[in-house]
Coordinates of C-alpha atoms in Angstrom, one line a residue:
M1 CA -2.9 -0.9 -11.3
Q2 CA -0.4 -1.9 -13.7
L3 CA 2.2 -4.4 -12.9
R4 CA 5.1 -6.0 -14.9
Y5 CA 5.8 -9.7 -15.0
N6 CA 9.1 -10.8 -16.5
F7 CA 9.7 -14.3 -18.0
R8 CA 12.6 -15.9 -19.5
L9 CA 12.4 -16.6 -23.3
Y10 CA 14.2 -19.4 -25.2
P11 CA 14.1 -18.5 -29.0
E12 CA 15.3 -20.9 -31.6
P13 CA 18.4 -19.8 -33.9
G14 CA 16.1 -18.6 -36.6
Q15 CA 13.8 -16.6 -34.1
R16 CA 17.1 -15.1 -32.6
H17 CA 18.0 -13.7 -36.1
A18 CA 14.5 -12.4 -36.5
L19 CA 14.6 -10.7 -33.1
A20 CA 18.0 -9.2 -33.9
R21 CA 16.5 -7.8 -37.3
A22 CA 13.7 -6.3 -35.1
F23 CA 16.0 -4.8 -32.5
G24 CA 18.1 -3.1 -35.4
C25 CA 14.9 -1.8 -37.2
A26 CA 13.4 -0.2 -34.1
R27 CA 16.8 1.4 -33.5
V28 CA 17.2 2.7 -37.1
V29 CA 13.6 4.2 -36.8
F30 CA 14.3 5.8 -33.6
N31 CA 17.5 7.4 -34.8
D32 CA 15.9 8.5 -38.1
G33 CA 13.2 10.3 -36.1
L34 CA 15.6 11.8 -33.7
R35 CA 17.8 13.1 -36.7
V36 CA 14.8 14.5 -38.5
R37 CA 13.7 16.6 -35.4
K38 CA 17.2 17.8 -34.8
E39 CA 17.7 19.0 -38.4
A40 CA 14.4 20.8 -38.2
H41 CA 15.1 22.4 -35.1
A42 CA 18.7 23.5 -36.5
A43 CA 16.9 25.1 -39.4
G44 CA 14.4 26.9 -37.3
L45 CA 11.4 24.9 -38.4
P46 CA 8.4 24.2 -36.1
Y47 CA 8.4 21.0 -34.0
I48 CA 7.3 18.1 -36.3
K49 CA 4.2 16.4 -35.1
D50 CA 4.1 12.8 -34.3
T51 CA 1.8 11.6 -37.0
D52 CA 3.9 13.6 -39.7
L53 CA 7.3 12.2 -38.3
Q54 CA 5.6 8.6 -38.6
K55 CA 4.6 9.1 -42.1
Q56 CA 8.2 10.3 -43.0
V57 CA 10.4 7.8 -41.2
I58 CA 8.1 4.7 -41.5
T59 CA 5.5 4.9 -44.3
A60 CA 7.5 6.8 -46.9
A61 CA 10.9 5.3 -45.9
K62 CA 9.6 1.7 -46.6
R63 CA 9.2 2.7 -50.3
T64 CA 12.9 3.9 -50.7
D65 CA 15.8 1.5 -51.6
E66 CA 17.7 2.6 -48.4
R67 CA 15.1 1.6 -46.0
V68 CA 13.1 -1.1 -47.9
W69 CA 14.0 -3.7 -45.4
L70 CA 11.9 -2.1 -42.7
G71 CA 9.1 -4.0 -44.1
E72 CA 10.6 -7.3 -42.9
V73 CA 9.5 -6.5 -39.3
S74 CA 6.1 -5.8 -37.7
S75 CA 4.9 -2.2 -38.1
V76 CA 4.0 -2.5 -34.4
V77 CA 7.6 -2.5 -33.5
L78 CA 8.4 0.5 -35.6
V79 CA 5.5 2.5 -34.3
Q80 CA 6.3 1.9 -30.7
S81 CA 10.0 2.9 -31.3
L82 CA 8.7 6.2 -32.3
R83 CA 6.5 6.5 -29.3
D84 CA 9.4 6.0 -27.3
L85 CA 11.0 9.0 -28.9
H86 CA 7.9 11.1 -28.3
T87 CA 8.0 10.0 -24.6
A88 CA 11.6 11.0 -24.4
Y89 CA 10.9 14.4 -25.9
R90 CA 7.8 15.1 -23.6
N91 CA 9.9 14.1 -20.5
F92 CA 12.7 16.4 -21.7
F93 CA 10.2 19.4 -22.2
A94 CA 8.5 18.8 -19.0
S95 CA 11.8 18.8 -17.1
V96 CA 12.7 21.9 -18.8
T97 CA 9.5 23.8 -18.1
G98 CA 9.3 22.5 -14.4
K99 CA 6.3 20.4 -14.8
R100 CA 8.3 17.1 -14.2
K101 CA 9.6 16.7 -10.6
G102 CA 12.9 15.3 -9.7
P103 CA 16.4 15.6 -11.3
G104 CA 16.5 17.2 -14.8
V105 CA 16.0 15.0 -17.8
A106 CA 18.4 15.2 -20.7
P107 CA 17.2 15.3 -24.3
P108 CA 17.0 12.0 -26.3
R109 CA 20.2 10.9 -27.8
F110 CA 20.9 8.4 -30.6
K111 CA 21.0 4.7 -30.0
S112 CA 24.0 2.5 -30.8
K113 CA 24.0 -0.9 -32.3
R114 CA 26.9 -1.7 -29.9
D115 CA 24.7 -1.4 -26.8
R116 CA 24.6 -4.8 -25.0
R117 CA 20.9 -4.4 -24.1
Q118 CA 18.3 -4.2 -27.2
S119 CA 14.6 -4.3 -26.8
I120 CA 11.3 -4.0 -28.7
R121 CA 7.9 -3.2 -27.5
L122 CA 4.6 -4.6 -29.0
T123 CA 1.0 -3.8 -28.3
A124 CA -2.1 -6.2 -28.3
N125 CA -2.2 -6.4 -32.2
G126 CA 1.6 -7.5 -32.3
F127 CA 1.6 -10.4 -30.1
S128 CA -0.6 -13.2 -28.5
L129 CA -0.5 -16.0 -26.0
R130 CA -0.9 -19.5 -27.4
D131 CA -2.7 -22.4 -25.9
N132 CA 0.5 -24.4 -25.7
G133 CA 2.2 -21.7 -23.5
C134 CA 4.2 -20.0 -26.4
L135 CA 4.4 -16.3 -27.0
Y136 CA 3.6 -15.4 -30.6
V137 CA 5.3 -12.3 -31.8
A138 CA 4.5 -10.9 -35.3
K139 CA 6.9 -11.8 -38.0
V140 CA 9.2 -13.8 -35.3
G141 CA 7.0 -16.9 -34.4
D142 CA 6.2 -18.8 -31.4
L143 CA 8.6 -18.2 -28.6
R144 CA 9.1 -20.7 -25.9
V145 CA 8.5 -19.1 -22.5
R146 CA 9.5 -20.4 -19.1
W147 CA 6.2 -19.7 -17.0
S148 CA 7.1 -19.3 -13.3
R149 CA 3.6 -18.0 -12.5
R150 CA 0.3 -17.3 -14.2
L151 CA -0.6 -14.1 -15.4
P152 CA -3.5 -12.5 -13.4
A153 CA -5.1 -11.0 -16.6
V154 CA -4.6 -10.5 -20.2
P155 CA -1.4 -8.6 -20.9
T156 CA -1.9 -5.1 -22.7
S157 CA 1.7 -5.0 -24.0
V158 CA 5.1 -6.9 -24.0
T159 CA 8.6 -5.8 -24.2
V160 CA 11.0 -8.4 -25.6
T161 CA 14.6 -7.7 -24.3
M162 CA 18.0 -9.3 -24.9
D163 CA 20.6 -8.4 -22.1
A164 CA 24.2 -8.2 -22.1
D165 CA 24.7 -11.9 -21.5
G166 CA 22.6 -13.1 -24.4
R167 CA 19.4 -13.9 -22.4
Y168 CA 16.0 -13.1 -23.7
W169 CA 13.2 -11.8 -21.4
A170 CA 9.4 -11.0 -22.1
S171 CA 8.1 -8.4 -19.9
F172 CA 4.2 -8.3 -19.8
V173 CA 2.3 -5.3 -18.6
V174 CA -1.0 -6.3 -16.9
D175 CA -3.9 -4.3 -15.5
T176 CA -4.7 -5.9 -12.2
A177 CA -6.8 -5.1 -9.2
P178 CA -5.2 -4.7 -5.8
E179 CA -5.1 -7.8 -3.7
F180 CA -5.7 -6.6 -0.1
L181 CA -4.1 -8.6 2.8
P182 CA -5.8 -8.9 6.2
E183 CA -5.4 -5.8 8.2
T184 CA -3.0 -5.7 11.1
T185 CA -2.2 -3.2 13.8
A186 CA 1.6 -3.4 13.4
E187 CA 3.5 -0.5 11.9
T188 CA 7.2 -0.2 11.4
G189 CA 9.9 2.4 10.6
I190 CA 13.0 1.3 8.6
D191 CA 16.5 2.7 8.7
L192 CA 18.5 1.7 5.9
G193 CA 22.3 1.3 6.2
L194 CA 25.5 -0.6 5.3
S195 CA 26.6 -2.5 8.4
A196 CA 23.1 -3.8 8.6
F197 CA 21.0 -3.6 5.4
A198 CA 17.8 -2.5 7.2
V199 CA 17.0 -2.0 11.0
L200 CA 13.2 -2.0 12.0
S201 CA 11.8 0.1 14.8
D202 CA 11.1 -3.0 16.8
G203 CA 14.6 -3.8 16.9
Q204 CA 14.9 -6.4 14.2
K205 CA 18.0 -6.2 12.1
I206 CA 18.3 -7.5 8.5
A207 CA 21.8 -8.4 7.7
S208 CA 23.4 -7.2 4.5
P209 CA 24.1 -10.0 2.0
R210 CA 26.7 -8.1 0.2
F211 CA 26.3 -10.1 -3.1
L212 CA 28.8 -8.0 -5.1
R213 CA 31.5 -8.3 -2.5
R214 CA 31.1 -12.0 -2.2
A215 CA 31.6 -12.3 -6.1
E216 CA 34.3 -9.9 -6.3
S217 CA 37.2 -12.5 -6.5
K218 CA 35.5 -14.3 -9.3
L219 CA 34.7 -11.1 -11.2
K220 CA 38.3 -9.9 -10.7
R221 CA 39.6 -13.2 -12.4
L222 CA 37.2 -12.9 -15.1
Q223 CA 37.8 -9.3 -15.9
K224 CA 41.6 -10.0 -15.9
D225 CA 40.9 -12.8 -18.5
L226 CA 38.9 -10.4 -20.6
S227 CA 41.6 -7.5 -20.6
R228 CA 44.2 -10.1 -21.9
K229 CA 42.1 -10.9 -24.9
T230 CA 42.7 -9.3 -28.3
K231 CA 40.2 -6.6 -29.1
G232 CA 37.7 -7.7 -31.7
S233 CA 38.6 -11.5 -31.4
K234 CA 35.9 -14.3 -30.8
N235 CA 37.8 -15.2 -27.5
R236 CA 37.2 -11.7 -26.3
A237 CA 33.6 -11.9 -27.1
K238 CA 33.4 -15.2 -25.2
A239 CA 35.2 -13.6 -22.2
R240 CA 32.8 -10.7 -22.2
I241 CA 29.8 -13.0 -22.1
K242 CA 31.4 -14.6 -19.0
V243 CA 31.8 -11.4 -17.2
A244 CA 28.2 -10.3 -18.1
R245 CA 26.8 -13.6 -16.8
Q246 CA 28.5 -13.2 -13.5
H247 CA 27.3 -9.7 -13.1
A248 CA 23.8 -10.9 -14.1
R249 CA 24.0 -13.6 -11.3
V250 CA 24.8 -11.0 -8.7
A251 CA 21.9 -8.8 -9.8
D252 CA 19.5 -11.7 -9.9
R253 CA 20.4 -12.8 -6.4
R254 CA 20.2 -9.3 -5.1
R255 CA 16.7 -8.7 -6.8
D256 CA 15.3 -12.0 -5.6
W257 CA 16.6 -11.3 -1.9
H258 CA 15.0 -7.7 -2.2
H259 CA 11.6 -9.3 -3.2
R260 CA 11.6 -11.8 -0.2
E261 CA 12.5 -9.3 2.3
S262 CA 10.1 -6.5 1.1
T263 CA 7.0 -9.0 0.8
K264 CA 7.7 -10.1 4.3
I265 CA 7.8 -6.6 5.6
I266 CA 4.6 -5.7 3.8
R267 CA 2.9 -8.6 5.0
D268 CA 3.8 -8.2 8.6
N269 CA 3.0 -4.4 8.9
Q270 CA -0.1 -2.2 8.0
A271 CA 2.1 0.8 7.6
V272 CA 5.8 1.1 6.5
Y273 CA 7.8 4.4 6.8
V274 CA 11.3 4.9 5.3
E275 CA 13.7 7.8 5.1
D276 CA 14.0 9.5 1.6
L277 CA 17.9 8.9 1.1
A278 CA 20.0 10.7 -1.4
V279 CA 21.4 7.6 -3.0
S280 CA 22.8 9.5 -6.1
G281 CA 24.7 11.6 -3.7
L282 CA 25.9 8.8 -1.5
A283 CA 27.0 6.9 -4.6
R284 CA 29.6 9.6 -5.4
T285 CA 31.4 9.0 -2.1
R286 CA 34.1 6.5 -1.1
L287 CA 31.2 4.2 0.0
A288 CA 29.9 4.0 -3.6
K289 CA 30.5 0.4 -4.2
S290 CA 28.8 -0.7 -0.9
V291 CA 25.8 1.8 -1.6
H292 CA 25.3 0.3 -5.1
D293 CA 25.7 -3.2 -3.6
A294 CA 23.0 -2.6 -1.1
G295 CA 20.6 -1.5 -3.8
W296 CA 18.3 0.7 -1.6
S297 CA 16.4 2.5 -4.3
A298 CA 15.2 -0.9 -5.8
F299 CA 14.2 -2.1 -2.4
V300 CA 12.3 1.0 -1.3
G301 CA 10.5 0.9 -4.8
M302 CA 9.5 -2.7 -4.1
L303 CA 8.0 -1.7 -0.8
E304 CA 6.1 1.3 -2.3
Y305 CA 4.3 -0.8 -5.1
K306 CA 3.7 -3.8 -2.9
A307 CA 2.2 -1.6 -0.3
A308 CA -0.1 -0.2 -3.0
K309 CA -0.9 -3.7 -4.4
H310 CA -1.8 -5.2 -0.9
G311 CA -3.6 -2.3 0.7
R312 CA -0.9 -1.2 3.0
Y313 CA 0.3 2.4 3.8
F314 CA 3.7 3.6 2.6
G315 CA 5.3 6.7 3.7
R316 CA 8.6 8.6 3.2
I317 CA 10.0 11.1 5.7
G318 CA 12.3 13.9 4.6
R319 CA 16.0 13.2 4.0
F320 CA 16.9 16.1 6.3
E321 CA 15.0 14.8 9.4
P322 CA 17.6 14.4 12.2
T323 CA 16.8 10.7 12.9
S324 CA 20.2 9.9 14.2
Q325 CA 20.5 13.0 16.3
V326 CA 17.3 13.0 18.3
C327 CA 16.5 10.8 21.2
S328 CA 13.6 8.6 20.6
A329 CA 12.8 8.5 24.4
C330 CA 12.7 12.2 25.2
G331 CA 13.0 14.0 22.0
I332 CA 16.1 16.2 22.8
K333 CA 18.4 16.7 19.8
D334 CA 21.7 15.5 20.9
G335 CA 23.8 16.7 17.9
P336 CA 25.6 15.0 15.0
K337 CA 27.6 12.0 15.4
P338 CA 30.3 10.3 13.1
L339 CA 29.5 6.9 11.6
C340 CA 31.8 5.3 14.0
V341 CA 29.6 5.9 16.9
R342 CA 27.2 3.0 17.1
E343 CA 25.9 3.6 20.5
W344 CA 25.4 6.6 22.5
T345 CA 23.8 7.8 25.8
C346 CA 21.2 10.6 25.9
R347 CA 22.5 13.6 27.9
E348 CA 19.0 14.5 29.0
C349 CA 17.2 11.2 30.0
G350 CA 20.2 9.0 30.2
T351 CA 18.8 6.3 27.7
V352 CA 21.5 4.2 26.1
H353 CA 20.7 4.1 22.2
D354 CA 21.7 1.8 19.4
R355 CA 22.2 4.2 16.8
D356 CA 20.3 2.4 14.1
I357 CA 17.4 1.3 16.2
N358 CA 17.0 4.8 17.5
A359 CA 16.9 6.2 14.0
A360 CA 14.3 3.6 13.0
R361 CA 12.1 4.6 15.8
N362 CA 12.4 8.3 15.0
V363 CA 11.5 7.3 11.3
L364 CA 8.2 5.6 12.7
A365 CA 7.4 8.7 14.7
A366 CA 7.9 11.3 12.0
G367 CA 6.0 8.9 9.5
R368 CA 3.0 8.6 11.9
A369 CA 3.0 12.4 12.2
D370 CA 2.9 13.0 8.6
R371 CA 0.1 10.4 8.2
L372 CA -2.1 11.8 10.9
N373 CA -1.7 15.3 9.5
A374 CA -5.0 15.4 7.9
C375 CA -5.1 19.1 7.0
G376 CA -2.0 18.8 4.8
A377 CA 0.2 21.3 6.7
P378 CA 3.9 20.4 7.0
V379 CA 5.1 18.5 10.0
R380 CA 8.1 19.2 11.8
R381 CA 9.5 18.4 15.5
A382 CA 9.1 20.8 18.0
P383 CA 12.4 22.6 18.9
A384 CA 14.3 20.6 21.6
P385 CA 14.9 22.4 24.9
A386 CA 18.3 24.2 25.0
Q387 CA 21.1 22.9 27.2
R388 CA 21.4 24.2 30.7
R389 CA 24.1 26.6 31.3
E390 CA 26.8 25.8 33.7
T391 CA 26.0 28.8 35.9
G392 CA 22.4 27.4 36.5
S393 CA 20.5 30.0 34.6
P394 CA 17.1 28.8 33.5
R395 CA 16.5 27.5 30.0
K396 CA 15.2 29.6 27.2
G397 CA 12.2 28.4 25.2
P398 CA 9.9 25.5 26.1
T399 CA 10.6 23.7 29.3
A400 CA 8.5 20.6 28.2
Q401 CA 10.2 17.5 26.6
A402 CA 10.3 18.0 22.8
G403 CA 7.7 15.8 20.8
I404 CA 6.0 15.9 17.4
A405 CA 4.3 19.1 16.4
V406 CA 1.5 19.4 13.7
L407 CA 1.6 22.9 12.3

């Protein structure tokens, strides 16, 4: 499997200038390739092949006076920039034709030099790791790296990135073998929320750290200082960097906390089940700030790749599964409940439920049913018994308690 390892870079002033030149050249080649294809499409010409586009916007462009400075950077950077354009077009075409699942992908658009995040990617013939711990990048030099861990294998590619607050990063792609953990019998279902970040099916609750909420007062002050600075001035640039650094601290703390909690869950459980939440939809409600602050998508993504890395099972249940409406003890569907209801009593069996713990147990039950369904047929809950009529008439439908049915 392929994994990414990120490390902080500390380039010298001259190397920062060389990296800025590489960022700009990669951006220009990407925009030139996109412009040529747009003009060809507008003129009714056939789609330009990748090799022909590379000859036109790189090889031939270097011989012109307008683009002669493209030869000052490594050709690997320029070729990889065009490959990014090719990937963007393929994703767009696959989305339009229905071959790509998920939300629709927009066509590629031009890159701006005003974007605060710049990056270049190099393959194995454009970089190397020195014996002294430095990262050599072609036509840039040896970059000092802060190694927080050892790479498990020789990297196949590296992406050098400059973020909004001026920090430089190296992201290595490494092909590694899975590192299986000792097997265990424990399994858990996870209910993600806002009052508690995550509730496990065994009753454990993980409190939400709310990193953005805790940093709001300082961010408010820094953003107010930024708004008072004159546009285009050096003081405004300094104030912008202060705001970007504060946002970076919040993101770094959240990411570190996600890594620690996800690793603990994967180590303790052989199978982990979560609900497929519509985060993009929830982020458009009045709870948008809290949803973004929680970072559910990043946390679930960490659980998924760590489960594959360590030989654990990871499963998602459908987002329309009524986990908050079904009694985890008897299986009856008790109906929807507003968010203000944190505890409720089942009208059938009389069990008093904590809303989040009950939902986590239902996630675990639904996940197990999906996993045990070896034939690949859809799994759904059996219909819950109808309520008894006040007149005492018998129920319609099955009289047994509702459970999990495999169809």
